[in-house]
Amino acid sequence: KNQVEQSPQSLIILEGKNCTLQCNYTVSPFSNLRWYKQDTGRGPVSLTIMTFSENTKSNGRYTATLDADTKQSSLHITASQLSDSASYICVVSDRGSTLGRLYFGRGTQLTVWP
Amino acid sequence: EADIYQTPRYLVIGTGKKITLECSQTMGHDKMYWYQQDPGMELHLIHYSYGVNSTEKGDLSSESTVSRIRTEHFPLTLESARPSHTSQYLCASSDRGVQDQETQYFGPGTRLLVL
């Protein structure tokens, strides 16, 4: 059973609009949560990383929030652009090993239309 | 922009052939990883390495093998390709940063189709 669930599975919005992507996780213990952007045919690129003590982090038009009590995170995209069309992946790391095992969500496929 | 490279980007091959997927990084990272990703699905870790001469199997059972003779190079080999191996293979590397802040840098991926 996947310990990181993302919603919605896919989303279509018009250019210039805002949107929010959700991530719920059951991973325990918890080390950090990352949001990655994966363009079609490319590898994921890190957008934000948040540890237990952080509840919000911004990277340009991307703002991630984290509620470690409810084990929920969101990624808010402001004033969307065509180049924002991609899959957004939520990744949670535990502290159980030297490797710091990563748990991947299946991603939200965002399409921005002109 | 991460300096991690994968070749080939696309590969179509017949059943039974031996293939090697190349991965190189110029960032001097000790840790390297191979993931398998099917469309619309999460990434699955199939192999990882802590450094030269270190290789470990990941969470997802895989018939592939890896080697780490040089820090910058982490090739993945399939001795006999099968249609079930059709997938996208992503290579990644990370440095020895504080674990809580460690970030993996991904290559562009290799899309493999086995006929």
mmCIF file of C-alpha atoms in Angstrom:
data_model
loop_
_atom_site.group_PDB
_atom_site.id
_atom_site.type_symbol
_atom_site.label_atom_id
_atom_site.label_comp_id
_atom_site.label_asym_id
_atom_site.label_seq_id
_atom_site.Cartn_x
_atom_site.Cartn_y
_atom_site.Cartn_z
ATOM 1 C CA LYS A 1 0.000 0.000 0.000
ATOM 2 C CA ASN A 2 1.412 3.344 -1.054
ATOM 3 C CA GLN A 3 2.118 5.482 1.991
ATOM 4 C CA VAL A 4 1.966 8.699 0.004
ATOM 5 C CA GLU A 5 -1.334 9.578 -1.675
ATOM 6 C CA GLN A 6 -1.738 12.534 -3.985
ATOM 7 C CA SER A 7 -4.857 14.250 -5.279
ATOM 8 C CA PRO A 8 -6.181 15.016 -7.713
ATOM 9 C CA GLN A 9 -4.693 12.467 -10.091
ATOM 10 C CA SER A 10 -4.939 15.016 -12.913
ATOM 11 C CA LEU A 11 -5.918 18.651 -13.201
ATOM 12 C CA ILE A 12 -6.561 21.041 -16.075
ATOM 13 C CA ILE A 13 -6.499 24.795 -15.495
ATOM 14 C CA LEU A 14 -6.350 27.911 -17.630
ATOM 15 C CA GLU A 15 -3.207 29.964 -17.888
ATOM 16 C CA GLY A 16 -3.009 32.611 -15.190
ATOM 17 C CA LYS A 17 -5.178 30.717 -12.705
ATOM 18 C CA ASN A 18 -4.038 29.389 -9.340
ATOM 19 C CA CYS A 19 -4.234 25.784 -8.222
ATOM 20 C CA THR A 20 -3.502 23.635 -5.191
ATOM 21 C CA LEU A 21 -2.255 20.053 -5.187
ATOM 22 C CA GLN A 22 -2.641 17.785 -2.180
ATOM 23 C CA CYS A 23 -0.435 15.141 -0.577
ATOM 24 C CA ASN A 24 -1.395 12.895 2.362
ATOM 25 C CA TYR A 25 1.106 10.517 3.873
ATOM 26 C CA THR A 26 1.292 7.813 6.532
ATOM 27 C CA VAL A 27 5.091 7.466 6.572
ATOM 28 C CA SER A 28 6.478 7.193 10.083
ATOM 29 C CA PRO A 29 8.896 8.236 11.397
ATOM 30 C CA PHE A 30 9.045 11.420 9.350
ATOM 31 C CA SER A 31 12.187 13.250 8.241
ATOM 32 C CA ASN A 32 11.209 15.566 5.430
ATOM 33 C CA LEU A 33 8.818 16.098 2.553
ATOM 34 C CA ARG A 34 9.777 17.209 -0.926
ATOM 35 C CA TRP A 35 7.819 18.328 -3.935
ATOM 36 C CA TYR A 36 9.304 17.511 -7.328
ATOM 37 C CA LYS A 37 8.295 18.679 -10.793
ATOM 38 C CA GLN A 38 8.659 16.164 -13.602
ATOM 39 C CA ASP A 39 8.309 17.374 -17.172
ATOM 40 C CA THR A 40 7.244 14.800 -19.751
ATOM 41 C CA GLY A 41 10.194 12.658 -20.755
ATOM 42 C CA ARG A 42 12.478 14.175 -18.118
ATOM 43 C CA GLY A 43 13.660 13.319 -14.629
ATOM 44 C CA PRO A 44 12.091 14.955 -11.534
ATOM 45 C CA VAL A 45 13.488 18.295 -10.351
ATOM 46 C CA SER A 46 13.240 19.366 -6.713
ATOM 47 C CA LEU A 47 10.977 22.363 -6.001
ATOM 48 C CA THR A 48 10.848 22.492 -2.200
ATOM 49 C CA ILE A 49 11.929 20.514 0.840
ATOM 50 C CA MET A 50 10.407 20.845 4.312
ATOM 51 C CA THR A 51 11.441 19.287 7.599
ATOM 52 C CA PHE A 52 9.228 18.593 10.610
ATOM 53 C CA SER A 53 9.617 22.104 12.000
ATOM 54 C CA GLU A 54 8.758 23.938 8.786
ATOM 55 C CA ASN A 55 5.157 24.537 7.756
ATOM 56 C CA THR A 56 5.615 26.623 4.640
ATOM 57 C CA LYS A 57 8.248 27.164 1.999
ATOM 58 C CA SER A 58 8.193 29.122 -1.238
ATOM 59 C CA ASN A 59 10.082 28.843 -4.498
ATOM 60 C CA GLY A 60 8.949 31.591 -6.845
ATOM 61 C CA ARG A 61 5.314 30.964 -7.767
ATOM 62 C CA TYR A 62 5.343 27.629 -5.887
ATOM 63 C CA THR A 63 4.392 27.566 -2.200
ATOM 64 C CA ALA A 64 4.382 24.335 -0.236
ATOM 65 C CA THR A 65 2.745 23.860 3.148
ATOM 66 C CA LEU A 66 3.161 21.059 5.657
ATOM 67 C CA ASP A 67 0.980 20.015 8.584
ATOM 68 C CA ALA A 68 2.978 17.312 10.336
ATOM 69 C CA ASP A 69 0.170 16.681 12.828
ATOM 70 C CA THR A 70 -2.376 15.727 10.176
ATOM 71 C CA LYS A 71 0.340 14.432 7.817
ATOM 72 C CA GLN A 72 -0.801 16.602 4.966
ATOM 73 C CA SER A 73 1.012 18.828 2.509
ATOM 74 C CA SER A 74 -0.105 21.044 -0.308
ATOM 75 C CA LEU A 75 1.601 22.708 -3.247
ATOM 76 C CA HIS A 76 0.054 25.983 -4.362
ATOM 77 C CA ILE A 77 0.891 27.356 -7.800
ATOM 78 C CA THR A 78 0.165 31.016 -8.375
ATOM 79 C CA ALA A 79 -0.544 32.638 -11.755
ATOM 80 C CA SER A 80 0.033 29.428 -13.691
ATOM 81 C CA GLN A 81 2.046 29.403 -16.891
ATOM 82 C CA LEU A 82 2.066 26.979 -19.801
ATOM 83 C CA SER A 83 5.474 25.762 -18.631
ATOM 84 C CA ASP A 84 3.893 24.595 -15.370
ATOM 85 C CA SER A 85 2.342 21.671 -17.284
ATOM 86 C CA ALA A 86 4.035 18.651 -15.708
ATOM 87 C CA SER A 87 3.627 15.928 -13.121
ATOM 88 C CA TYR A 88 4.112 17.076 -9.524
ATOM 89 C CA ILE A 89 5.394 14.395 -7.200
ATOM 90 C CA CYS A 90 5.272 14.379 -3.402
ATOM 91 C CA VAL A 91 8.145 12.467 -1.759
ATOM 92 C CA VAL A 92 8.421 11.689 1.960
ATOM 93 C CA SER A 93 11.599 10.533 3.688
ATOM 94 C CA ASP A 94 11.758 8.560 6.921
ATOM 95 C CA ARG A 95 14.631 8.345 9.380
ATOM 96 C CA GLY A 96 14.724 4.590 9.513
ATOM 97 C CA SER A 97 18.017 3.974 7.778
ATOM 98 C CA THR A 98 21.270 5.576 6.702
ATOM 99 C CA LEU A 99 19.773 5.831 3.254
ATOM 100 C CA GLY A 100 16.742 7.728 4.568
ATOM 101 C CA ARG A 101 14.200 5.740 2.569
ATOM 102 C CA LEU A 102 12.048 7.731 0.187
ATOM 103 C CA TYR A 103 8.331 7.123 -0.383
ATOM 104 C CA PHE A 104 6.997 8.457 -3.672
ATOM 105 C CA GLY A 105 3.481 9.503 -4.560
ATOM 106 C CA ARG A 106 2.122 8.769 -8.014
ATOM 107 C CA GLY A 107 2.001 12.429 -8.879
ATOM 108 C CA THR A 108 -0.617 14.916 -10.037
ATOM 109 C CA GLN A 109 -0.587 15.541 -13.774
ATOM 110 C CA LEU A 110 -1.173 19.263 -14.278
ATOM 111 C CA THR A 111 -2.096 20.654 -17.678
ATOM 112 C CA VAL A 112 -2.214 24.405 -18.206
ATOM 113 C CA TRP A 113 -4.215 25.554 -21.217
ATOM 114 C CA PRO A 114 -3.783 28.922 -22.927
ATOM 115 C CA GLU B 1 20.580 22.200 -13.677
ATOM 116 C CA ALA B 2 21.864 18.848 -12.465
ATOM 117 C CA ASP B 3 24.945 17.386 -14.169
ATOM 118 C CA ILE B 4 23.691 13.841 -14.462
ATOM 119 C CA TYR B 5 23.416 12.105 -17.799
ATOM 120 C CA GLN B 6 21.743 8.990 -19.095
ATOM 121 C CA THR B 7 22.189 7.173 -22.385
ATOM 122 C CA PRO B 8 20.455 6.097 -24.439
ATOM 123 C CA ARG B 9 17.366 8.248 -23.961
ATOM 124 C CA TYR B 10 15.226 5.784 -25.911
ATOM 125 C CA LEU B 11 15.865 2.114 -26.651
ATOM 126 C CA VAL B 12 13.789 -0.425 -28.573
ATOM 127 C CA ILE B 13 15.173 -3.926 -28.403
ATOM 128 C CA GLY B 14 14.145 -7.520 -28.985
ATOM 129 C CA THR B 15 13.518 -10.129 -26.313
ATOM 130 C CA GLY B 16 16.620 -11.926 -25.083
ATOM 131 C CA LYS B 17 19.099 -9.155 -25.871
ATOM 132 C CA LYS B 18 21.618 -7.923 -23.331
ATOM 133 C CA ILE B 19 21.446 -4.196 -22.662
ATOM 134 C CA THR B 20 23.338 -1.688 -20.538
ATOM 135 C CA LEU B 21 21.850 1.639 -19.504
ATOM 136 C CA GLU B 22 24.500 4.240 -18.810
ATOM 137 C CA CYS B 23 24.428 6.844 -16.056
ATOM 138 C CA SER B 24 27.127 9.398 -15.302
ATOM 139 C CA GLN B 25 27.304 12.372 -12.965
ATOM 140 C CA THR B 26 29.951 15.073 -12.733
ATOM 141 C CA MET B 27 29.007 16.397 -9.295
ATOM 142 C CA GLY B 28 31.259 14.032 -7.335
ATOM 143 C CA HIS B 29 28.270 12.572 -5.471
ATOM 144 C CA ASP B 30 28.867 9.409 -3.469
ATOM 145 C CA LYS B 31 25.310 8.095 -3.520
ATOM 146 C CA MET B 32 23.661 6.961 -6.740
ATOM 147 C CA TYR B 33 20.323 5.299 -7.443
ATOM 148 C CA TRP B 34 18.304 3.569 -10.148
ATOM 149 C CA TYR B 35 14.523 3.883 -10.222
ATOM 150 C CA GLN B 36 11.902 2.262 -12.422
ATOM 151 C CA GLN B 37 8.802 4.282 -13.314
ATOM 152 C CA ASP B 38 5.757 3.167 -15.259
ATOM 153 C CA PRO B 39 3.279 5.744 -16.669
ATOM 154 C CA GLY B 40 1.108 7.274 -13.950
ATOM 155 C CA MET B 41 2.832 5.272 -11.249
ATOM 156 C CA GLU B 42 5.277 6.116 -8.489
ATOM 157 C CA LEU B 43 9.033 5.679 -8.775
ATOM 158 C CA HIS B 44 10.344 2.378 -7.445
ATOM 159 C CA LEU B 45 13.922 2.048 -6.193
ATOM 160 C CA ILE B 46 15.655 -0.939 -7.811
ATOM 161 C CA HIS B 47 19.342 -0.358 -6.977
ATOM 162 C CA TYR B 48 21.496 2.057 -5.034
ATOM 163 C CA SER B 49 25.139 2.632 -4.168
ATOM 164 C CA TYR B 50 26.858 4.420 -1.296
ATOM 165 C CA GLY B 51 30.103 4.774 -3.236
ATOM 166 C CA VAL B 52 32.738 2.899 -5.238
ATOM 167 C CA ASN B 53 32.388 -0.900 -4.947
ATOM 168 C CA SER B 54 29.103 -0.534 -3.046
ATOM 169 C CA THR B 55 25.855 -1.783 -4.584
ATOM 170 C CA GLU B 56 22.572 -2.691 -2.916
ATOM 171 C CA LYS B 57 19.191 -3.905 -4.116
ATOM 172 C CA GLY B 58 16.256 -1.586 -3.661
ATOM 173 C CA ASP B 59 12.642 -2.097 -2.705
ATOM 174 C CA LEU B 60 11.467 -3.439 -6.048
ATOM 175 C CA SER B 61 12.802 -6.783 -7.137
ATOM 176 C CA SER B 62 14.635 -6.445 -10.414
ATOM 177 C CA GLU B 63 16.456 -8.858 -12.704
ATOM 178 C CA SER B 64 18.941 -6.131 -13.542
ATOM 179 C CA THR B 65 22.423 -5.740 -12.067
ATOM 180 C CA VAL B 66 24.577 -2.686 -11.422
ATOM 181 C CA SER B 67 28.231 -1.900 -10.861
ATOM 182 C CA ARG B 68 30.097 1.045 -9.316
ATOM 183 C CA ILE B 69 33.736 0.953 -10.346
ATOM 184 C CA ARG B 70 34.077 4.724 -10.569
ATOM 185 C CA THR B 71 32.364 7.415 -8.509
ATOM 186 C CA GLU B 72 30.849 9.110 -11.530
ATOM 187 C CA HIS B 73 29.562 6.019 -13.327
ATOM 188 C CA PHE B 74 26.681 3.687 -12.346
ATOM 189 C CA PRO B 75 25.590 1.473 -15.255
ATOM 190 C CA LEU B 76 22.594 -0.874 -15.131
ATOM 191 C CA THR B 77 22.616 -4.139 -17.083
ATOM 192 C CA LEU B 78 19.870 -6.510 -18.167
ATOM 193 C CA GLU B 79 21.372 -9.832 -19.278
ATOM 194 C CA SER B 80 18.265 -10.949 -21.161
ATOM 195 C CA ALA B 81 15.608 -8.345 -21.831
ATOM 196 C CA ARG B 82 11.922 -9.294 -21.672
ATOM 197 C CA PRO B 83 8.731 -7.356 -22.500
ATOM 198 C CA SER B 84 8.058 -7.054 -18.748
ATOM 199 C CA HIS B 85 11.189 -4.876 -18.535
ATOM 200 C CA THR B 86 9.511 -2.204 -20.663
ATOM 201 C CA SER B 87 9.523 0.919 -18.526
ATOM 202 C CA GLN B 88 11.280 4.208 -17.864
ATOM 203 C CA TYR B 89 14.536 3.958 -15.911
ATOM 204 C CA LEU B 90 15.695 6.996 -13.940
ATOM 205 C CA CYS B 91 19.160 7.438 -12.477
ATOM 206 C CA ALA B 92 19.787 9.821 -9.585
ATOM 207 C CA SER B 93 22.617 10.935 -7.340
ATOM 208 C CA SER B 94 22.903 12.790 -4.047
ATOM 209 C CA ASP B 95 25.721 14.208 -1.957
ATOM 210 C CA ARG B 96 26.662 13.639 1.667
ATOM 211 C CA GLY B 97 24.591 16.570 2.939
ATOM 212 C CA VAL B 98 22.842 16.472 6.278
ATOM 213 C CA GLN B 99 20.325 13.661 5.843
ATOM 214 C CA ASP B 100 17.330 15.847 6.477
ATOM 215 C CA GLN B 101 18.337 18.118 3.632
ATOM 216 C CA GLU B 102 19.695 15.550 1.209
ATOM 217 C CA THR B 103 18.279 16.054 -2.275
ATOM 218 C CA GLN B 104 18.429 13.630 -5.153
ATOM 219 C CA TYR B 105 19.251 14.945 -8.599
ATOM 220 C CA PHE B 106 17.713 12.969 -11.428
ATOM 221 C CA GLY B 107 18.886 12.248 -14.931
ATOM 222 C CA PRO B 108 16.538 12.597 -17.926
ATOM 223 C CA GLY B 109 15.689 8.893 -17.942
ATOM 224 C CA THR B 110 15.881 6.047 -20.443
ATOM 225 C CA ARG B 111 12.649 4.820 -21.999
ATOM 226 C CA LEU B 112 13.027 1.118 -22.730
ATOM 227 C CA LEU B 113 10.708 -0.881 -24.983
ATOM 228 C CA VAL B 114 11.289 -4.617 -25.267
ATOM 229 C CA LEU B 115 9.468 -6.301 -28.122
#
